[in-house]
PDB file of N, CA and C in Angstrom:
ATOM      1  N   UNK A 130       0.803  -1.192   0.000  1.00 81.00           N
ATOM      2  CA  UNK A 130       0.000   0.000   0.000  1.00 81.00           C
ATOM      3  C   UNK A 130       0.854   1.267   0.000  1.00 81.00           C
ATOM      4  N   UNK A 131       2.115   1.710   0.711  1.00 80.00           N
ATOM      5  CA  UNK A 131       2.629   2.911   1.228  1.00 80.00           C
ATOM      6  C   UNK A 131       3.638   2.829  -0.265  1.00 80.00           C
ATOM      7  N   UNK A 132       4.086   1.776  -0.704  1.00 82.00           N
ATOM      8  CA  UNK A 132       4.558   1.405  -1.885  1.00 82.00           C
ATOM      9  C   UNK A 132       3.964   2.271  -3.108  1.00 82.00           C
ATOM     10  N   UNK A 133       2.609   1.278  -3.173  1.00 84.00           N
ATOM     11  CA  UNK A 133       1.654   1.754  -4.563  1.00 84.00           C
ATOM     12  C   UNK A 133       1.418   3.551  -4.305  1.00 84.00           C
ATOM     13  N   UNK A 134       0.468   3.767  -3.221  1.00 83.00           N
ATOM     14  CA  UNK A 134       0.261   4.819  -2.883  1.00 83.00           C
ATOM     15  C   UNK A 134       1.450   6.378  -2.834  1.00 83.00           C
ATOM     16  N   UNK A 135       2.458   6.076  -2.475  1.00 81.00           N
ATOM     17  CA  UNK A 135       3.857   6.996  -2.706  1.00 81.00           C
ATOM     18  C   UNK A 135       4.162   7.190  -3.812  1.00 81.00           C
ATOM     19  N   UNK A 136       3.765   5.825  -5.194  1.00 82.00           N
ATOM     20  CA  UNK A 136       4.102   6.266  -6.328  1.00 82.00           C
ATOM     21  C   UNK A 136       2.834   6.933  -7.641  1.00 82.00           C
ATOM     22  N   UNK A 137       2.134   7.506  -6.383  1.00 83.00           N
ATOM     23  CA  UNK A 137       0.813   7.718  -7.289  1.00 83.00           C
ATOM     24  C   UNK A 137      -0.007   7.144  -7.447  1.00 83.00           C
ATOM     25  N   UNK A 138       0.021   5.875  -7.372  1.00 84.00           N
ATOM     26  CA  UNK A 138      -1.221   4.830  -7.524  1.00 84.00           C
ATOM     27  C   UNK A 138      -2.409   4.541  -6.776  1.00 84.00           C
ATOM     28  N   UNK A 139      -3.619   4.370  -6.869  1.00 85.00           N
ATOM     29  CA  UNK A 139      -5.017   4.551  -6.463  1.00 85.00           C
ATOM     30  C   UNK A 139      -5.147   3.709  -5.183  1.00 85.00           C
ATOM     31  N   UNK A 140      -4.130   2.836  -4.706  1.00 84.00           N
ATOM     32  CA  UNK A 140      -4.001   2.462  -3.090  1.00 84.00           C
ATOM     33  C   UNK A 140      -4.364   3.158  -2.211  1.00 84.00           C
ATOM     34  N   UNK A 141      -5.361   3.293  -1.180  1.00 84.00           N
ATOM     35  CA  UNK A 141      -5.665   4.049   0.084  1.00 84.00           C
ATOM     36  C   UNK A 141      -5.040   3.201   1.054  1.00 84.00           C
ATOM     37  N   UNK A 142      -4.092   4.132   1.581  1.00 82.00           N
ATOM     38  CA  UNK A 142      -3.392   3.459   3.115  1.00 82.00           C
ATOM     39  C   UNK A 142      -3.960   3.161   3.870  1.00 82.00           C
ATOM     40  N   UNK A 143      -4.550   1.736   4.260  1.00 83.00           N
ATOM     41  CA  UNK A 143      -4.652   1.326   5.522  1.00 83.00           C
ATOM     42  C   UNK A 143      -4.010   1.592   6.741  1.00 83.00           C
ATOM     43  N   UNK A 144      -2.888   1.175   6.858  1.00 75.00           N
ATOM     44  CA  UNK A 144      -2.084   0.349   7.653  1.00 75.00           C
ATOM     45  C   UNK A 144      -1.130   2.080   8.317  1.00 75.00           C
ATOM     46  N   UNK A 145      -1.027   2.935   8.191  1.00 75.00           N
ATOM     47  CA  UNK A 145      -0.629   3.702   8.571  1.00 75.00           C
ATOM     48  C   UNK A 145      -0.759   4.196   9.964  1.00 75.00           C
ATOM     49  N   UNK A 146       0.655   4.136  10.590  1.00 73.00           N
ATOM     50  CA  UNK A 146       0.142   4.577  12.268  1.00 73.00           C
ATOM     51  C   UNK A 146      -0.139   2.940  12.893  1.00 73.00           C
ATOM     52  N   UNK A 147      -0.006   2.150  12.355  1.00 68.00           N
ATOM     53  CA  UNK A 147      -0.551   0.657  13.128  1.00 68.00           C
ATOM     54  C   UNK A 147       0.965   0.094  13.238  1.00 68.00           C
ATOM     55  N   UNK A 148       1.223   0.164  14.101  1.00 68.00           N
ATOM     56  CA  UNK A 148       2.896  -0.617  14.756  1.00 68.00           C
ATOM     57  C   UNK A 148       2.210  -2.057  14.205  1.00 68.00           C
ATOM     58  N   UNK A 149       1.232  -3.260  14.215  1.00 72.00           N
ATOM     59  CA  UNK A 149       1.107  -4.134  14.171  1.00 72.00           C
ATOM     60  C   UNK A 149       1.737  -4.712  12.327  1.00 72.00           C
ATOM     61  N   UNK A 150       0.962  -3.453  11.764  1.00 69.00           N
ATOM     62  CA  UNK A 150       1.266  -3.495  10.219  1.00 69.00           C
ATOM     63  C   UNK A 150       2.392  -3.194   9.583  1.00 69.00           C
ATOM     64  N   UNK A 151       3.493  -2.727  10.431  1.00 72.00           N
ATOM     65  CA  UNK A 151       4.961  -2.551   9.842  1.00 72.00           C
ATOM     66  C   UNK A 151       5.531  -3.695   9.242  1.00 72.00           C
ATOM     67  N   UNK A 152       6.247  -3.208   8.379  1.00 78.00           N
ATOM     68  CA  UNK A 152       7.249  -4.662   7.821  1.00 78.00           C
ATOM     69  C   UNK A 152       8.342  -5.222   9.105  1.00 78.00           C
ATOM     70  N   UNK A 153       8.510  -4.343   9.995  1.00 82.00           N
ATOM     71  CA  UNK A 153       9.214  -4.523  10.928  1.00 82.00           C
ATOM     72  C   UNK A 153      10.718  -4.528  11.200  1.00 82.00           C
ATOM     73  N   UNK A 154      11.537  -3.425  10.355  1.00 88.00           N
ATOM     74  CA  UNK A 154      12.509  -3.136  10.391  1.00 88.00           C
ATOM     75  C   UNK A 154      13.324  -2.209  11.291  1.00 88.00           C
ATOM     76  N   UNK A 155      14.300  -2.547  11.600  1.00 88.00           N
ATOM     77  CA  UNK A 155      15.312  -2.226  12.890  1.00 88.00           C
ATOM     78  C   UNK A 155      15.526  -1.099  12.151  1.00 88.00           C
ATOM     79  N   UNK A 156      15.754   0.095  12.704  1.00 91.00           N
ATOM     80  CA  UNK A 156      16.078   1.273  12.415  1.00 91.00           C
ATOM     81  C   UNK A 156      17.677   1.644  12.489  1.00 91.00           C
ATOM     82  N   UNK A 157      18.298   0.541  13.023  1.00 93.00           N
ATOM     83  CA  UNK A 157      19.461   0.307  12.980  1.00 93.00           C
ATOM     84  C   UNK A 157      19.987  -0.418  11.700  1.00 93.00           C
ATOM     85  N   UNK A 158      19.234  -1.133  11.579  1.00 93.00           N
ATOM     86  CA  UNK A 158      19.180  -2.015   9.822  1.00 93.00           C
ATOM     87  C   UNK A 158      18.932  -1.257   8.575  1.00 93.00           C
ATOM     88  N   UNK A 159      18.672  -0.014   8.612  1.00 93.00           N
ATOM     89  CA  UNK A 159      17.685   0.684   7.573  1.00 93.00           C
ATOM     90  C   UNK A 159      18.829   0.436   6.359  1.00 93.00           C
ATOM     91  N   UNK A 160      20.202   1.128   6.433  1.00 95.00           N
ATOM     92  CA  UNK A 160      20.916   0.976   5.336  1.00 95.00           C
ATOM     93  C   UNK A 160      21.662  -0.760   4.666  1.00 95.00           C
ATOM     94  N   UNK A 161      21.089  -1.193   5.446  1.00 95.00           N
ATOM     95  CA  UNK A 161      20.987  -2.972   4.835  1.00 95.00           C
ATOM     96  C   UNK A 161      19.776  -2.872   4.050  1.00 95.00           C
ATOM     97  N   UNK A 162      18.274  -2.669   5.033  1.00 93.00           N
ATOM     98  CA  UNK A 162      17.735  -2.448   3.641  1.00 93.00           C
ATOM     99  C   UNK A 162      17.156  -1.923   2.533  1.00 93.00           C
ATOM    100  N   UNK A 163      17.912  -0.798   2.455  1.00 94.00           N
ATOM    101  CA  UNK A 163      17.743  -0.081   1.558  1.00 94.00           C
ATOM    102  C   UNK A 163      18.917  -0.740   0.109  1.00 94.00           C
ATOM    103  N   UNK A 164      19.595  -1.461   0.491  1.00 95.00           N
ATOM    104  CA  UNK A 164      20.726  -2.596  -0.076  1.00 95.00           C
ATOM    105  C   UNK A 164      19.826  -2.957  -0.789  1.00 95.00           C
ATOM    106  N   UNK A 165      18.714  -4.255  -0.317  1.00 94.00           N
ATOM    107  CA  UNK A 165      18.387  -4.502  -0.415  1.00 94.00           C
ATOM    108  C   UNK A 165      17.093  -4.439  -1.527  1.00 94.00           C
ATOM    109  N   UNK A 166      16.464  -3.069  -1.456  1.00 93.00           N
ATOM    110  CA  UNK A 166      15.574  -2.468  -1.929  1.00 93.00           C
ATOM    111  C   UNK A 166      16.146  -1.832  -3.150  1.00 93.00           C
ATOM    112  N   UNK A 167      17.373  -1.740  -3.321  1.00 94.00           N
ATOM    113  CA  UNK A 167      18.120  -1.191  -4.515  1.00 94.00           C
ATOM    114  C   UNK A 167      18.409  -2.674  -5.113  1.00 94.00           C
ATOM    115  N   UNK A 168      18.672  -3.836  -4.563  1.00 95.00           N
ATOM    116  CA  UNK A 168      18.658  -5.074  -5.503  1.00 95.00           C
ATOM    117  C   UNK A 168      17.299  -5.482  -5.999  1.00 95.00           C
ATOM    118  N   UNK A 169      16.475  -5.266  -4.807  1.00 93.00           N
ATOM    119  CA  UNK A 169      14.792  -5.752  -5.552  1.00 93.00           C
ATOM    120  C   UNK A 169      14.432  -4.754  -7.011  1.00 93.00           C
ATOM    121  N   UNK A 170      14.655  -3.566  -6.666  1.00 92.00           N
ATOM    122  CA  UNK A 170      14.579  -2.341  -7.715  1.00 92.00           C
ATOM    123  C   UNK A 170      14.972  -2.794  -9.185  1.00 92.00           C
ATOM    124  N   UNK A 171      16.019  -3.312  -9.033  1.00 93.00           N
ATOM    125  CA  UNK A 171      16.559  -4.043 -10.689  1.00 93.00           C
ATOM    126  C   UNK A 171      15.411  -4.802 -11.460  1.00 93.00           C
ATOM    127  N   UNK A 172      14.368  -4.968 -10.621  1.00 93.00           N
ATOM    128  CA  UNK A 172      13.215  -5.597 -11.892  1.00 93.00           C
ATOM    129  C   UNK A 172      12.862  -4.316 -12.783  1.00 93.00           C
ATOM    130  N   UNK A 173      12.503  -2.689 -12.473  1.00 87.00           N
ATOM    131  CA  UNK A 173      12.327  -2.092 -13.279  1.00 87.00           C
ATOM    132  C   UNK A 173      13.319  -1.726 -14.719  1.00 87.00           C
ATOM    133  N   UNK A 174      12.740  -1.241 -15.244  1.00 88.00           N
ATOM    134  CA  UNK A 174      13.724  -0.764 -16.781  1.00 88.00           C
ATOM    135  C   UNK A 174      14.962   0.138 -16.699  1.00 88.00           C
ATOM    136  N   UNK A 175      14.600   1.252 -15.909  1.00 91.00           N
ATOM    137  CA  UNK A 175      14.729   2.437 -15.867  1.00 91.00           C
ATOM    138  C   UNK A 175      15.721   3.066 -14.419  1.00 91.00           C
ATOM    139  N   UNK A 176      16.685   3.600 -14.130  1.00 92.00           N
ATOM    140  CA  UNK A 176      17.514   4.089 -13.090  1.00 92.00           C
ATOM    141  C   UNK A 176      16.444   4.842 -12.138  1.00 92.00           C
ATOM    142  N   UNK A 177      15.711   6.080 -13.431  1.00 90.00           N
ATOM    143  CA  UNK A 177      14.565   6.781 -12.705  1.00 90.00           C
ATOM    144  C   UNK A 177      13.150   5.592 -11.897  1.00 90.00           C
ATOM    145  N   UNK A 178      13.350   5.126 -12.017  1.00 89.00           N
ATOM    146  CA  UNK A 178      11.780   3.951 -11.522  1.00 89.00           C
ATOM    147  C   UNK A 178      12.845   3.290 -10.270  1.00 89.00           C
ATOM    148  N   UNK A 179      14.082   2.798 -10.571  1.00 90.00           N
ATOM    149  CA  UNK A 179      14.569   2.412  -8.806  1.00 90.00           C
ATOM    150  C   UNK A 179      14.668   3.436  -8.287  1.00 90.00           C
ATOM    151  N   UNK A 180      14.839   4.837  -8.627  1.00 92.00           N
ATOM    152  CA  UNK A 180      15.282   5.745  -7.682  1.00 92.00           C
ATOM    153  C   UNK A 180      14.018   5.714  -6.799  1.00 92.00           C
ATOM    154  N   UNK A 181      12.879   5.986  -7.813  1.00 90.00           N
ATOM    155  CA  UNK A 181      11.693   6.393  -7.446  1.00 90.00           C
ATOM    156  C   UNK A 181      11.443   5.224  -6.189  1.00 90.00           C
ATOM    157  N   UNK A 182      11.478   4.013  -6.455  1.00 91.00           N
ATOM    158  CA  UNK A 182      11.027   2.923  -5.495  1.00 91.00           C
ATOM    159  C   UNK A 182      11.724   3.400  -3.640  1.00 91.00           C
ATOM    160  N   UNK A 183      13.426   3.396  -4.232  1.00 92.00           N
ATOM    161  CA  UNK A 183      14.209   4.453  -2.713  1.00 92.00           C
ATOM    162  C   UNK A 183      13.682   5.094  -2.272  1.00 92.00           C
ATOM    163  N   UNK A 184      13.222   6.375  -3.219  1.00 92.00           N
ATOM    164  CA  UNK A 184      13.001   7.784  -2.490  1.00 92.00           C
ATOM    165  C   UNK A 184      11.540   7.429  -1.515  1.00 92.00           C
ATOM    166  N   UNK A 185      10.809   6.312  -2.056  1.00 91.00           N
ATOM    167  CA  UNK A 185       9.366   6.222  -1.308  1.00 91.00           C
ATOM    168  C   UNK A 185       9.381   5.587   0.123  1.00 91.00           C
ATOM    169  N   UNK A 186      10.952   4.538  -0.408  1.00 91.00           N
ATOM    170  CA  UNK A 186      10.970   3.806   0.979  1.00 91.00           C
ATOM    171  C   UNK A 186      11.571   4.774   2.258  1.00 91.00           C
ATOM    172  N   UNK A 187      12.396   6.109   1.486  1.00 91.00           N
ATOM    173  CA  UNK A 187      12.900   6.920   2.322  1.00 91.00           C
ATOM    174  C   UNK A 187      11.556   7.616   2.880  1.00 91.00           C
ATOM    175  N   UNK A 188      10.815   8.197   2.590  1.00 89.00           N
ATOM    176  CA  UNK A 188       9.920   9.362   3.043  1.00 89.00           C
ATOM    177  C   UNK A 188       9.079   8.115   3.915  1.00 89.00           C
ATOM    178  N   UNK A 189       9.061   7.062   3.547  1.00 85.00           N
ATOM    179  CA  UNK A 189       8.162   6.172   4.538  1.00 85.00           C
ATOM    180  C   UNK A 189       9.229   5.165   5.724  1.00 85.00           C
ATOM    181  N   UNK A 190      10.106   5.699   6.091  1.00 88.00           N
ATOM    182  CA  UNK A 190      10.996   4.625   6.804  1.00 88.00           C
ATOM    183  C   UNK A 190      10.103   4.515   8.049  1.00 88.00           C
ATOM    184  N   UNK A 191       9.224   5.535   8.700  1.00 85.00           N
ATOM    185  CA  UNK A 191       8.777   5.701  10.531  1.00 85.00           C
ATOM    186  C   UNK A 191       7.485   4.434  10.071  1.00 85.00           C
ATOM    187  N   UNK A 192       7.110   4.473   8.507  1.00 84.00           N
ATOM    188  CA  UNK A 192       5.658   3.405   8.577  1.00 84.00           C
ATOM    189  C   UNK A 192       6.195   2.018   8.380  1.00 84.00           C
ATOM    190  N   UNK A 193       8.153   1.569   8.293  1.00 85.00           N
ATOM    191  CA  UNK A 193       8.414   0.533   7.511  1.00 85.00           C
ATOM    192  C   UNK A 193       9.120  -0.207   8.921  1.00 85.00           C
ATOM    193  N   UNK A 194       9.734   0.877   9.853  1.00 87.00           N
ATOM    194  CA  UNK A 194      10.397   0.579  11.009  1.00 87.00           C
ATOM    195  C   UNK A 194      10.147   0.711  12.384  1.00 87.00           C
ATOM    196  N   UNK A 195      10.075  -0.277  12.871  1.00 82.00           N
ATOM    197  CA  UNK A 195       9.476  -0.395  14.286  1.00 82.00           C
ATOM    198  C   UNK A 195      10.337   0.937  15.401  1.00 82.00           C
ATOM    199  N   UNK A 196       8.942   1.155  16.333  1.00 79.00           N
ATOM    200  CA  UNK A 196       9.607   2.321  17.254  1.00 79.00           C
ATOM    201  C   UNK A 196      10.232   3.442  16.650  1.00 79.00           C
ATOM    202  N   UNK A 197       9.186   3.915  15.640  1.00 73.00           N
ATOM    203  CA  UNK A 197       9.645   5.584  15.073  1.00 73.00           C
ATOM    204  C   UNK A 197       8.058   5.986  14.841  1.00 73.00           C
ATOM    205  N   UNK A 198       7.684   5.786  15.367  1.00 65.00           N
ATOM    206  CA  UNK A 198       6.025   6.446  15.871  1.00 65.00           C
ATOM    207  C   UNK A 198       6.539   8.056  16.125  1.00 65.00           C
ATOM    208  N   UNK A 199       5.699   8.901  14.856  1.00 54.00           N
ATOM    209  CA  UNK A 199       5.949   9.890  15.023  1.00 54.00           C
ATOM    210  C   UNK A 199       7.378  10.586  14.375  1.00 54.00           C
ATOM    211  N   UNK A 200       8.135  10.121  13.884  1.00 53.00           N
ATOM    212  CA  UNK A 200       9.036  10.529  13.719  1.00 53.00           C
ATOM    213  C   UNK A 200       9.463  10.514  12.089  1.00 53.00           C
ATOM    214  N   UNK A 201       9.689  11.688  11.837  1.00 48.00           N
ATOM    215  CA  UNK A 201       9.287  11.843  10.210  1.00 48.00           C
ATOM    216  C   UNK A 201       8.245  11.291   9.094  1.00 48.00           C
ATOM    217  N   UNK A 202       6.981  11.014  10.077  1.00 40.00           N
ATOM    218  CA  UNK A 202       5.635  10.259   8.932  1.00 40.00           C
ATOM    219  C   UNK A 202       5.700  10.838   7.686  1.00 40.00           C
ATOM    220  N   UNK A 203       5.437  10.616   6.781  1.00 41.00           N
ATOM    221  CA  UNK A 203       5.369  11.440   5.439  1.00 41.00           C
ATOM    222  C   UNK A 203       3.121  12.069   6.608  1.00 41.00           C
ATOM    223  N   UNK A 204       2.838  12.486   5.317  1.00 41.00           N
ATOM    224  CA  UNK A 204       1.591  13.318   5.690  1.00 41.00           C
ATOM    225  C   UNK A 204       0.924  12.224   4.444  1.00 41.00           C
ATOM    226  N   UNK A 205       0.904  11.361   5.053  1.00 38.00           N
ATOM    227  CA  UNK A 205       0.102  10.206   3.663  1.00 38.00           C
ATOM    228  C   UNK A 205      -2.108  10.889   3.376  1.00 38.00           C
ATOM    229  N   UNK A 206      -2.287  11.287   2.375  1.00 37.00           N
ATOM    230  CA  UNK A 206      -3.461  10.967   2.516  1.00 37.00           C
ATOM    231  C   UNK A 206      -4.384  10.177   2.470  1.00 37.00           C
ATOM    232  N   UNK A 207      -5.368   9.695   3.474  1.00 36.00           N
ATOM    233  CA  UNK A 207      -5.670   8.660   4.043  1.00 36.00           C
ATOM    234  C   UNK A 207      -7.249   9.043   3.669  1.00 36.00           C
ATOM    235  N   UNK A 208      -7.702   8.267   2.520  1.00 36.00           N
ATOM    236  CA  UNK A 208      -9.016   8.726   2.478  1.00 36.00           C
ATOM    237  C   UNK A 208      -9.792   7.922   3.239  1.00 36.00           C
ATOM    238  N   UNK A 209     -10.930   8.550   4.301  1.00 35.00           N
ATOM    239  CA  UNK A 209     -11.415   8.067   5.262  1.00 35.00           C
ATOM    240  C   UNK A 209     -13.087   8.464   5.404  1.00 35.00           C
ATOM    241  N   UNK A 210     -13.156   9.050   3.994  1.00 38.00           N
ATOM    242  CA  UNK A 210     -14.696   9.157   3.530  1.00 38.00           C
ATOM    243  C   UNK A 210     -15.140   7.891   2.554  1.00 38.00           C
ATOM    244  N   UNK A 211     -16.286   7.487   3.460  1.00 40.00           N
ATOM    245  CA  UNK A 211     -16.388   6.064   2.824  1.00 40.00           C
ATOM    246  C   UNK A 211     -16.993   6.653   1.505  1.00 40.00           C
ATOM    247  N   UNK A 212     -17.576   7.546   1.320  1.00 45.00           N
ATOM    248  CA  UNK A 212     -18.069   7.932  -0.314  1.00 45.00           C
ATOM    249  C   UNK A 212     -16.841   8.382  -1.201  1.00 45.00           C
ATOM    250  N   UNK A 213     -15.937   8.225  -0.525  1.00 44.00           N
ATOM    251  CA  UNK A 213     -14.687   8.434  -2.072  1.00 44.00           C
ATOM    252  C   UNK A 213     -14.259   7.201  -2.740  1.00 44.00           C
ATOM    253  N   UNK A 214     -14.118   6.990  -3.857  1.00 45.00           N
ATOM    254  CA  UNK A 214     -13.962   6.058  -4.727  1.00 45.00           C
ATOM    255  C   UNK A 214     -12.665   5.423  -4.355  1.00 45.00           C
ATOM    256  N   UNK A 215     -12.505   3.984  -3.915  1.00 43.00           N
ATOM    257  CA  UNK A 215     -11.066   2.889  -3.581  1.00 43.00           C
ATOM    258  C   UNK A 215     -10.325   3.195  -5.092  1.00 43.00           C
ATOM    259  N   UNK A 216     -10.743   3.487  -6.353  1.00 45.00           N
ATOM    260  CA  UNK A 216      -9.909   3.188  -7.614  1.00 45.00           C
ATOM    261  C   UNK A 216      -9.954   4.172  -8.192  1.00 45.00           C
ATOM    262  N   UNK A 217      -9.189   5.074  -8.565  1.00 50.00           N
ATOM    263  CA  UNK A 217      -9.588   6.145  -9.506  1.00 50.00           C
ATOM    264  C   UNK A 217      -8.357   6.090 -11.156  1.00 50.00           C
ATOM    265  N   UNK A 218      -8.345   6.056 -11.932  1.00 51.00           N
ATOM    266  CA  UNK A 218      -7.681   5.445 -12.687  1.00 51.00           C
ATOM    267  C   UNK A 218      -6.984   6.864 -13.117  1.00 51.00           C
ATOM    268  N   UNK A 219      -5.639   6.627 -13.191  1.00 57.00           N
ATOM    269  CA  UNK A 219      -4.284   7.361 -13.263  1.00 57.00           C
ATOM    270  C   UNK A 219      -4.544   8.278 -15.022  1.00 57.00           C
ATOM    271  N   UNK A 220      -4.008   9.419 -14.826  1.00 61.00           N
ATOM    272  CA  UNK A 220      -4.002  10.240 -16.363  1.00 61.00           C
ATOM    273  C   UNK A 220      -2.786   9.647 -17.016  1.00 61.00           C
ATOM    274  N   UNK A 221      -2.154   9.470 -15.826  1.00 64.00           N
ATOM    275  CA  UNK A 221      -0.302   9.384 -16.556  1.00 64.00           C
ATOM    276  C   UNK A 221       0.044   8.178 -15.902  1.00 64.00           C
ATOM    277  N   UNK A 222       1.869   7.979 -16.133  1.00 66.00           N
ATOM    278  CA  UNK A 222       2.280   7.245 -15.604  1.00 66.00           C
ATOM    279  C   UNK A 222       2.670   7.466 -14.137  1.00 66.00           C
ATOM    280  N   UNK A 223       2.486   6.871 -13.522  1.00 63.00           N
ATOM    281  CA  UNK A 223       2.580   6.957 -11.947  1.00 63.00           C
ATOM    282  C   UNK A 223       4.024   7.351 -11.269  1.00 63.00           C
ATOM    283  N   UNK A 224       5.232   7.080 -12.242  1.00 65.00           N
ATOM    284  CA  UNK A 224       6.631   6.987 -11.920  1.00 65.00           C
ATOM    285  C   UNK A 224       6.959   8.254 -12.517  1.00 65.00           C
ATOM    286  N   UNK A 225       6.237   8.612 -13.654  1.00 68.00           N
ATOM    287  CA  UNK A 225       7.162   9.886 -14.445  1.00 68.00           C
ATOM    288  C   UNK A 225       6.525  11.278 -14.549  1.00 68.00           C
ATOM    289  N   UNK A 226       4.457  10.456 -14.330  1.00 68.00           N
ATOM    290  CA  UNK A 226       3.616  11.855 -14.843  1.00 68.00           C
ATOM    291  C   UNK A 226       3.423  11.910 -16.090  1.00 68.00           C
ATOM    292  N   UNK A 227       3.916  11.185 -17.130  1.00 69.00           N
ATOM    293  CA  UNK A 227       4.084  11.710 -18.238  1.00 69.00           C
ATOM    294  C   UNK A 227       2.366  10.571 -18.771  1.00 69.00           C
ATOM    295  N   UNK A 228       1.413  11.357 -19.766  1.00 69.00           N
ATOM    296  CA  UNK A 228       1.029  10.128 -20.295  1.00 69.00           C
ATOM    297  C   UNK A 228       0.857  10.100 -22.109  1.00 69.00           C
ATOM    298  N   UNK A 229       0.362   9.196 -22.559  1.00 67.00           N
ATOM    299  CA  UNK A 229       0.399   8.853 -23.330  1.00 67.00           C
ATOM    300  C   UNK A 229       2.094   7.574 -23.560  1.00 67.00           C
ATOM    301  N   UNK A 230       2.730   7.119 -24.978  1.00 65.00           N
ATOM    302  CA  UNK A 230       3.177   6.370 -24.950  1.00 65.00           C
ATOM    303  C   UNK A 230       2.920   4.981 -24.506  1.00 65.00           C
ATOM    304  N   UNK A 231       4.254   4.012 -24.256  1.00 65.00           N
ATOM    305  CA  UNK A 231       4.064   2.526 -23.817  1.00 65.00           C
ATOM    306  C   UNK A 231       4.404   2.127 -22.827  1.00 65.00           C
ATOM    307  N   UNK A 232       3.898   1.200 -22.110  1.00 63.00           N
ATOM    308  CA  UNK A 232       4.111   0.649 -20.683  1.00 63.00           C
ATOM    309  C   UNK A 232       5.378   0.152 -21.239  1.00 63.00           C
ATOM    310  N   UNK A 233       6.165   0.006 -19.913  1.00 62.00           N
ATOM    311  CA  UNK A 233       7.646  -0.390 -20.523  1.00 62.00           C
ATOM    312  C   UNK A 233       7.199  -2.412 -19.575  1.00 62.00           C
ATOM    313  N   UNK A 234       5.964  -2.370 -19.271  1.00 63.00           N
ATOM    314  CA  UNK A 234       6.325  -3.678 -18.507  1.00 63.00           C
ATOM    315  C   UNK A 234       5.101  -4.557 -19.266  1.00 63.00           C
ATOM    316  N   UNK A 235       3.551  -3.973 -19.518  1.00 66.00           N
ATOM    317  CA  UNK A 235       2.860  -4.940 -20.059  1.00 66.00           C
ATOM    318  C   UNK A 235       2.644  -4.373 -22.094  1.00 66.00           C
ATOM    319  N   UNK A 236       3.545  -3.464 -22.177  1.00 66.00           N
ATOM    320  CA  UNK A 236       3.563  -2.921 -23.412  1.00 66.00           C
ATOM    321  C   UNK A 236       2.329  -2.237 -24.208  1.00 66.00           C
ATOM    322  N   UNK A 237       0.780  -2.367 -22.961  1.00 64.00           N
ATOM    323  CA  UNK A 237      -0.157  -1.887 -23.896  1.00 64.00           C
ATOM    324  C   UNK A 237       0.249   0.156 -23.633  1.00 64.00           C
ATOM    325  N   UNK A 238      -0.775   0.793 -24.514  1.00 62.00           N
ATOM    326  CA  UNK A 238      -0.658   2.055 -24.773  1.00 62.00           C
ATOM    327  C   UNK A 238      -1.839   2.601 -23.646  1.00 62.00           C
TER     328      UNK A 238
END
C-alpha cells in the first residue's frame, strides 16, 4: 500500500500509524535495507523507476520501522470518507507523470 500509494497509484493506506502493520525493520538495519531495496529495484527498466522505489521507501521509513512512531511520517493521505472512490484510474504514468506512450512492462498504450 505505502509502496503503490507513494508512487501515485489509487491504493488508500490502511495500515498507517498501526505498529502491528509494519514490515518490521530495525532502524538500525535501515541501510541494509535499503541494499536490499536497490537489488529488488533491478526488476524495473529504468535508473529513474529504482530511484523512485528508494526515495518512497525513504519518506516512509517511521511506517516501515518499528519504534519511530511519530518521527518523520510522510503526511500520507488517508481517504477516510467512505463515499470516495477505492480506484480512480491514473491520467499518466505513476513513476514519471508523463502520459500517453508505452508501458515499458505490459507494453499496452
Amino acid at each position: 500500500e505505502l509502496l503503490c500509494h507513494g508512487a501515485g497509484g489509487p491504493e488508500i493506506v490502511t495500515s498507517k500509524g498501526y505498529e502491528d502493520a509494519k514490515l518490521g525493520i530495525n532502524p538500525d538495519q535501515w541501510p541494509a535495507f535499503l541494499a536490499i531495496v536497490a537489488e529488488a529495484a533491478t526488476v524495473w527498466p529504468t535508473k529513474h523507476h529504482r530511484d523512485l522505489v528508494a526515495r518512497i521507501c525513504e519518506q516512509n521509513k517511521a511506517e516501515l520501522c518499528f519504534g519511530m512512531e511519530g518521527q518523520g511520517a510522510t503526511d500520507l493521505d488517508v481517504a477516510m470518507d467512505s463515499a470516495a472512490p477505492a480506484f480512480v484510474m491514473a491520467a499518466g504514468c505513476p513513476f514519471s507523470g508523463q502520459s500517453g506512450g508505452q508501458c515499458p512492462f505490459s507494453g499496452s498504450r
